[in-house]
mmCIF file of C-alpha atoms in Angstrom:
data_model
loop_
_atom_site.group_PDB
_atom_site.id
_atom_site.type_symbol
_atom_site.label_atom_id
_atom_site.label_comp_id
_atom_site.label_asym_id
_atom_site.label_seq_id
_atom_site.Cartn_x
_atom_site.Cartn_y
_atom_site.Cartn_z
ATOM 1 C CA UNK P 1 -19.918 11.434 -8.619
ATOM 2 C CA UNK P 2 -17.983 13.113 -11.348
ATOM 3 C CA UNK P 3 -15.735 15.602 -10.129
ATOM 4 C CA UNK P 4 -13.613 17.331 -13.500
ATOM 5 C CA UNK P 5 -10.629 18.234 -11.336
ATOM 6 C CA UNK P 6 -10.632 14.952 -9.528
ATOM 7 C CA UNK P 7 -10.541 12.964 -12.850
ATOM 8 C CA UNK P 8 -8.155 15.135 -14.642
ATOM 9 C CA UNK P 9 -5.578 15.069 -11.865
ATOM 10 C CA UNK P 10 -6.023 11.662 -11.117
ATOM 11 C CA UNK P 11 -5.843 10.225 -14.789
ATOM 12 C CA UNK P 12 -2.290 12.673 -14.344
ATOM 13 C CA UNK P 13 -1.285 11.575 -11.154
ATOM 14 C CA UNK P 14 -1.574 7.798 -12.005
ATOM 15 C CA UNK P 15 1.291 6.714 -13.856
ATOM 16 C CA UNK P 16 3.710 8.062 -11.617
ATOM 17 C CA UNK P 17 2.498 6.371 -8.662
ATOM 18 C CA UNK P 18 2.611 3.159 -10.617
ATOM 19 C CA UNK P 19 6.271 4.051 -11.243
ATOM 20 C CA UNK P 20 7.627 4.920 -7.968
ATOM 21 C CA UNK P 21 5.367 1.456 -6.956
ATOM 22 C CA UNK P 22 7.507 -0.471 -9.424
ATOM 23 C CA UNK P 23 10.301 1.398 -8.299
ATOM 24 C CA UNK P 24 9.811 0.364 -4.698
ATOM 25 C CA UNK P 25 9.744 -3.451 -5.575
ATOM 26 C CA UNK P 26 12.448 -3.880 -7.988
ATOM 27 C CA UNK P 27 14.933 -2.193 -5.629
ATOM 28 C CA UNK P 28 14.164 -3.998 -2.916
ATOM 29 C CA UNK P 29 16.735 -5.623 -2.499
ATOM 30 C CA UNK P 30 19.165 -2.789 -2.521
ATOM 31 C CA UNK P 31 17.457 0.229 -0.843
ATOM 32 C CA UNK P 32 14.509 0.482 1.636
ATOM 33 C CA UNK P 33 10.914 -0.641 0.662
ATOM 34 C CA UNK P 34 10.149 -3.905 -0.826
ATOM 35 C CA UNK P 35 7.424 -5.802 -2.091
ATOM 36 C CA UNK P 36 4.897 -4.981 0.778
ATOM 37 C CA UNK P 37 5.501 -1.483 0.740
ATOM 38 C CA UNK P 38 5.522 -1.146 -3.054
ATOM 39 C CA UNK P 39 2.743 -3.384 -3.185
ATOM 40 C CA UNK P 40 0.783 -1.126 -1.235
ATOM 41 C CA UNK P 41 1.812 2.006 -3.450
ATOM 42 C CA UNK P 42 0.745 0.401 -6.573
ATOM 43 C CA UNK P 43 -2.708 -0.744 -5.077
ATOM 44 C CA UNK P 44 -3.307 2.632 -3.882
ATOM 45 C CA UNK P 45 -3.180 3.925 -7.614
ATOM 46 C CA UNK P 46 -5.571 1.113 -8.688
ATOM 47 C CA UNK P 47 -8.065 2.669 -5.597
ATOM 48 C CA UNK P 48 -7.760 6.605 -6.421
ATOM 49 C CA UNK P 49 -9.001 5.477 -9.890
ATOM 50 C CA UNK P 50 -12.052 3.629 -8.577
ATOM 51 C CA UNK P 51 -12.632 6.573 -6.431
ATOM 52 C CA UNK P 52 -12.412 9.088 -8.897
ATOM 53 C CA UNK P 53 -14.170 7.706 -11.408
ATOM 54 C CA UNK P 54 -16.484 4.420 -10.567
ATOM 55 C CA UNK P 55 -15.951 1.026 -9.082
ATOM 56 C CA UNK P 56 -17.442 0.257 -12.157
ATOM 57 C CA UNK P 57 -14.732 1.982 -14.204
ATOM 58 C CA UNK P 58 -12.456 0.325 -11.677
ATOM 59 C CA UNK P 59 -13.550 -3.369 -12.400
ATOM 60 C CA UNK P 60 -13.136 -2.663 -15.839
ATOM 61 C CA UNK P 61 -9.443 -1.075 -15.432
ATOM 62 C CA UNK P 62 -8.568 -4.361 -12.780
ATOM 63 C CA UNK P 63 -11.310 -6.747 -13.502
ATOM 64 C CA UNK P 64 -12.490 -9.368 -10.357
ATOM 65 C CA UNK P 65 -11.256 -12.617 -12.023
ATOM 66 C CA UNK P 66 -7.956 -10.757 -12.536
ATOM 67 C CA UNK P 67 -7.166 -9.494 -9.236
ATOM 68 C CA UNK P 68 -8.243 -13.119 -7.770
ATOM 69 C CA UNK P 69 -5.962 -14.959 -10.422
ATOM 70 C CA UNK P 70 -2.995 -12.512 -9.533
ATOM 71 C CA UNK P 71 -3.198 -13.329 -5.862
ATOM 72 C CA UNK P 72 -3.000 -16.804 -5.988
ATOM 73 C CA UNK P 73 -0.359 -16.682 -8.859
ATOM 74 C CA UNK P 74 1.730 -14.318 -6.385
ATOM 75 C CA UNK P 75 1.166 -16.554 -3.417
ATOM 76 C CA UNK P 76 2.259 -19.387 -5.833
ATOM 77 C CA UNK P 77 5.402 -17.901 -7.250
ATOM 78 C CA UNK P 78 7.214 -17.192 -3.870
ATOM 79 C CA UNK P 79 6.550 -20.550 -2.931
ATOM 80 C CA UNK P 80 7.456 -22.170 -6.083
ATOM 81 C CA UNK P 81 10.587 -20.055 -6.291
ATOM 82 C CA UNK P 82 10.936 -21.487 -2.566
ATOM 83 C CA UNK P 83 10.798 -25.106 -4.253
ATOM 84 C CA UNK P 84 13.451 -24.104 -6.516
ATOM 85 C CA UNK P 85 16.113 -23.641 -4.066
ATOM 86 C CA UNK P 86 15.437 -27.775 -2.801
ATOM 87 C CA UNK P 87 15.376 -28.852 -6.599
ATOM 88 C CA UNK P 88 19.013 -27.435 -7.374
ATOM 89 C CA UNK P 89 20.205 -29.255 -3.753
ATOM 90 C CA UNK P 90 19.962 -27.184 -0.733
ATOM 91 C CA UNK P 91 17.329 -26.403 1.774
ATOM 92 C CA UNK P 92 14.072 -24.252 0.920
ATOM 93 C CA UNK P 93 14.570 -20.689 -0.255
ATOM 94 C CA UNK P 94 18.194 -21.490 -0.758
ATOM 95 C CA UNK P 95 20.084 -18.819 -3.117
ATOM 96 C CA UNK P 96 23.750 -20.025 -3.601
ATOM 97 C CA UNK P 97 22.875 -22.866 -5.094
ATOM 98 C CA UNK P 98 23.701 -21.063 -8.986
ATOM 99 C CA UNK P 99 20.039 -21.282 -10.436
ATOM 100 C CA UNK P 100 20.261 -17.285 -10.686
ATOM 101 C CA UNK P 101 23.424 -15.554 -11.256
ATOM 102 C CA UNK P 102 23.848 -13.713 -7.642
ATOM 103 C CA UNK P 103 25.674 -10.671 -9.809
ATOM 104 C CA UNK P 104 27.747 -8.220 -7.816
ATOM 105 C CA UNK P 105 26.069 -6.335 -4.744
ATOM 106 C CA UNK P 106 24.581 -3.329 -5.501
ATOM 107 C CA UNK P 107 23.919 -3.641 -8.952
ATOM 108 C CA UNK P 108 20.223 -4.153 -10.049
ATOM 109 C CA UNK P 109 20.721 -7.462 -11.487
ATOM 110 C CA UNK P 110 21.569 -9.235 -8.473
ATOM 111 C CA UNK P 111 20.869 -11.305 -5.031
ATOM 112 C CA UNK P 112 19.826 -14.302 -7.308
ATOM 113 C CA UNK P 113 16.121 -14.428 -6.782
ATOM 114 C CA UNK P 114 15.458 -12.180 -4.260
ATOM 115 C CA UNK P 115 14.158 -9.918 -6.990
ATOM 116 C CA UNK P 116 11.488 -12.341 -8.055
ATOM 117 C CA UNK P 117 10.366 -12.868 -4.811
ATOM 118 C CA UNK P 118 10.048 -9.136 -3.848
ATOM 119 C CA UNK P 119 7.980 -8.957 -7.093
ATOM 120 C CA UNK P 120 5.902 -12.207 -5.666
ATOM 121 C CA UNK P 121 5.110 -10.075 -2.839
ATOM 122 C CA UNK P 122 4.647 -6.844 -4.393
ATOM 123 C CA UNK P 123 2.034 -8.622 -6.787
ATOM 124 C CA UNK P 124 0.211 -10.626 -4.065
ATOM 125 C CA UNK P 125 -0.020 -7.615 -1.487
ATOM 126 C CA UNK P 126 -1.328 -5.245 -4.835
ATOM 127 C CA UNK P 127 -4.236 -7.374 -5.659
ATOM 128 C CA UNK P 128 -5.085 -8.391 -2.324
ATOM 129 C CA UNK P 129 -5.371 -4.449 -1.136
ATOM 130 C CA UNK P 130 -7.460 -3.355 -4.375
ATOM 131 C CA UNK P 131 -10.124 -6.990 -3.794
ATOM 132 C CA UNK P 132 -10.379 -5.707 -0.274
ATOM 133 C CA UNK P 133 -10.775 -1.902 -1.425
ATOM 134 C CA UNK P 134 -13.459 -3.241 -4.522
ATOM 135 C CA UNK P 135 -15.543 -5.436 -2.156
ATOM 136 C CA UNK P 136 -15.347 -2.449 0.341
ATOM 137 C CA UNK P 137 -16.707 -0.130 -2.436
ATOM 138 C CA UNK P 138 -19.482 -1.765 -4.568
ATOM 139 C CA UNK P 139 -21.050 -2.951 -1.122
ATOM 140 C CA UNK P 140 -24.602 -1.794 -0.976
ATOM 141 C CA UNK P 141 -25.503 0.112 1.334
ATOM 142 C CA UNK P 142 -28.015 -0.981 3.935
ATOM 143 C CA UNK P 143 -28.347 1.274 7.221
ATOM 144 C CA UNK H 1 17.505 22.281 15.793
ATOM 145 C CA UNK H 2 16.837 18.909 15.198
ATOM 146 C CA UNK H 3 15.869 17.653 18.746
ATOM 147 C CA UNK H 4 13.290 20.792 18.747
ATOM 148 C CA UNK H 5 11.823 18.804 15.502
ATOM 149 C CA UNK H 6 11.226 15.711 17.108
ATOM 150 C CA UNK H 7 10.267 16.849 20.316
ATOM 151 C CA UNK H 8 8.192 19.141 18.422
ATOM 152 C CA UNK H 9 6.474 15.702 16.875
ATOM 153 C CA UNK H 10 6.118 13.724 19.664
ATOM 154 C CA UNK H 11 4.257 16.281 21.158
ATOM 155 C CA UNK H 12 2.177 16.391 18.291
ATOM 156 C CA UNK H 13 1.946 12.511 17.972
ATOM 157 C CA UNK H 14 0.751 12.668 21.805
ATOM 158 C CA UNK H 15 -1.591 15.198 21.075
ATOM 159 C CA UNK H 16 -3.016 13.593 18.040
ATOM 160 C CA UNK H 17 -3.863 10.706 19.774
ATOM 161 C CA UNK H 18 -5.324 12.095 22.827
ATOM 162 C CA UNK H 19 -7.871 14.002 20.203
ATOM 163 C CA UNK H 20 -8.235 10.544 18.260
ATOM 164 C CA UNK H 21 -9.317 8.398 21.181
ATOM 165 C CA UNK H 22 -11.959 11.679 22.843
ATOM 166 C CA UNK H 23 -13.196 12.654 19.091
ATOM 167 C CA UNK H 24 -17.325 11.918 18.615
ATOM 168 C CA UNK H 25 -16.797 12.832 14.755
ATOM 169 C CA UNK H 26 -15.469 9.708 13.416
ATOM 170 C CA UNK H 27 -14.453 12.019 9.925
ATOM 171 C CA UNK H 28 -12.015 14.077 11.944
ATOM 172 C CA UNK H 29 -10.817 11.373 13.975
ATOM 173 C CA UNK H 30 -10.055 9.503 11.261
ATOM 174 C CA UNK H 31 -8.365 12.260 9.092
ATOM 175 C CA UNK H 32 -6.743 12.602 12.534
ATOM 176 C CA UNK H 33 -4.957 9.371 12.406
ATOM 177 C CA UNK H 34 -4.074 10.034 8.629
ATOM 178 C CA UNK H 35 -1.929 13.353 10.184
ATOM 179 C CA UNK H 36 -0.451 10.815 12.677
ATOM 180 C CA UNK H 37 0.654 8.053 10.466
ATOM 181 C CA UNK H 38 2.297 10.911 8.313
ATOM 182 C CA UNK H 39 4.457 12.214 11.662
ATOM 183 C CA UNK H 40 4.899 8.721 12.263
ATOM 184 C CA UNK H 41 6.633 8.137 9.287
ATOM 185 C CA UNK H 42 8.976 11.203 9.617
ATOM 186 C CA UNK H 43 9.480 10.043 12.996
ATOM 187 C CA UNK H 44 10.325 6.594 12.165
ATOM 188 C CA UNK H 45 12.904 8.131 9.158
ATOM 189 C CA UNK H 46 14.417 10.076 12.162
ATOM 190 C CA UNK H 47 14.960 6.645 14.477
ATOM 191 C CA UNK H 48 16.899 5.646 10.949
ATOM 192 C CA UNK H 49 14.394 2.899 9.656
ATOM 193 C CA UNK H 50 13.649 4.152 6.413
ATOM 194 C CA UNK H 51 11.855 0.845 5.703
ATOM 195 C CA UNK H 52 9.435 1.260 8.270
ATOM 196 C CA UNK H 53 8.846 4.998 7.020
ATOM 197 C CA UNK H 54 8.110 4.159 3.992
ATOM 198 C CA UNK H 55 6.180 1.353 5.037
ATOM 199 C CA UNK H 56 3.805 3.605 7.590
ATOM 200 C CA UNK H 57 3.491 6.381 4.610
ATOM 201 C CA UNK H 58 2.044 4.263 2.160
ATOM 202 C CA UNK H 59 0.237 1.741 4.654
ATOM 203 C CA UNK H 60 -1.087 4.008 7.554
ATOM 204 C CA UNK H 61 -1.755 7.139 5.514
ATOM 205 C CA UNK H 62 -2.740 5.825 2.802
ATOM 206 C CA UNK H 63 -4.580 2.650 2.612
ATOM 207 C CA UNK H 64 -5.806 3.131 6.287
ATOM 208 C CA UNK H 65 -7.106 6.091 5.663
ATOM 209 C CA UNK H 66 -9.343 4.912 2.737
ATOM 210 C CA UNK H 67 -10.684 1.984 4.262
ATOM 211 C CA UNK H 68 -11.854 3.724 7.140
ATOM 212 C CA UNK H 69 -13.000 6.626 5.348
ATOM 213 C CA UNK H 70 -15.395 4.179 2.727
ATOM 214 C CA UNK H 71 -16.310 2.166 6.463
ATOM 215 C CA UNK H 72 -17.557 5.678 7.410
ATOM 216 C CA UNK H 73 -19.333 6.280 4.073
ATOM 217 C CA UNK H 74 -21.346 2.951 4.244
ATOM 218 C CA UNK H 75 -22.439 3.607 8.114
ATOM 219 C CA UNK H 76 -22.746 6.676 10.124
ATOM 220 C CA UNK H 77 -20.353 9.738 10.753
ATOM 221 C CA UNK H 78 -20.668 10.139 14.336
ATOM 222 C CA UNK H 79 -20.258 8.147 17.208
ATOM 223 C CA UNK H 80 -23.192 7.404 19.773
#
């Protein structure tokens, strides 16, 4: 399937969903969306090139080892950052504890680690949503 | 004006269900839903949960959408 207009817009259309993805997580703690949600917008970038081009092209844009590695390491981060809140002295997930400056509200730089673990999220939900797509994709078919 | 808008969409939520549910072409049924989630979000930005909206715009029109519509690609387009 090669479809000119398809490609062309796509390969266009492509960075600026990545963006507003991006966008999505790192202001989630200050305006609606999050990691899910920009999770999901990134992902869906990753599966209108696969779809447009090849799941070939795809795996070589997002390769399988890669999107495996990034889930686990997303999983892993939240719960590590999790870990960190007991280390410095207070329950799980605790943020006043001073590890991370908690800045002023409303700035970008701010809410401790809330940021990191909107990214954890926004990575794990990302490559999770692309596997699924990939598997989906390159599955023979047999009816 | 604006209570005409959203009782102009959840008539049209209503109705694209009903046509969802009785459709035997999965294709339209499922671009359908796609035209529901999209409502949905506007509908959910009206109730004032932008969150949600945004949620239901990238989730249920978008990834949804595609996994269903590669589902149908791999089997058959209409139902028995």
């Amino acid at each position: 399937m090669h479809d000119l207009v398809l490609q062309t817009v796509a390969k266009l259309i492509i960075p600026f969903i990545q963006l507003f993805g991006f966008y999505i997580i790192f202001f989630g703690h200050l305006s609606p969306g999050g990691g899910f949600a920009g999770g999901t917008i990134v992902a869906s970038s990753f599966i209108l090139y696969a779809l447009a081009y090849d799941v070939q092209a795809g795996f070589k844009r997002m390769p399988r080892l890669a999107s495996k590695w990034l889930e686990s390491m997303g999983a892993l981060l939240f719960v590590l950052v999790g870990f960190a809140g007991v280390a410095m002295g207070g329950s799980y997930l605790a943020n006043h504890t001073g590890l991370l400056d908690l800045g002023e509200a409303g700035t970008l730089i701010s809410g401790g680690f809330i940021p990191l673990l909107t990214l954890a999220v926004g990575v794990k939900v990302a490559s999770t949503i692309i596997s699924l797509l990939y598997h989906l994709l390159e599955e023979k078919t047999n009816v | 004006m604006l209570t005409a808008l959203n009782v102009m969409m959840l008539v049209f939520l209503v109705v694209c269900a009903v046509v969802v549910a009785r459709s035997n072409d999965l294709l339209s049924a499922v671009i359908m839903f796609a035209a529901y989630s999209l409502v949905m979000a506007i509908v959910w930005q009206q109730l004032e949960a932008p969150d949600l909206a945004l949620t239901e715009a990238a989730m249920g029109a978008g990834v949804t959408t595609i996994l269903l519509l590669v589902v149908i690609s791999k089997t058959r387009r209409t139902e028995e």
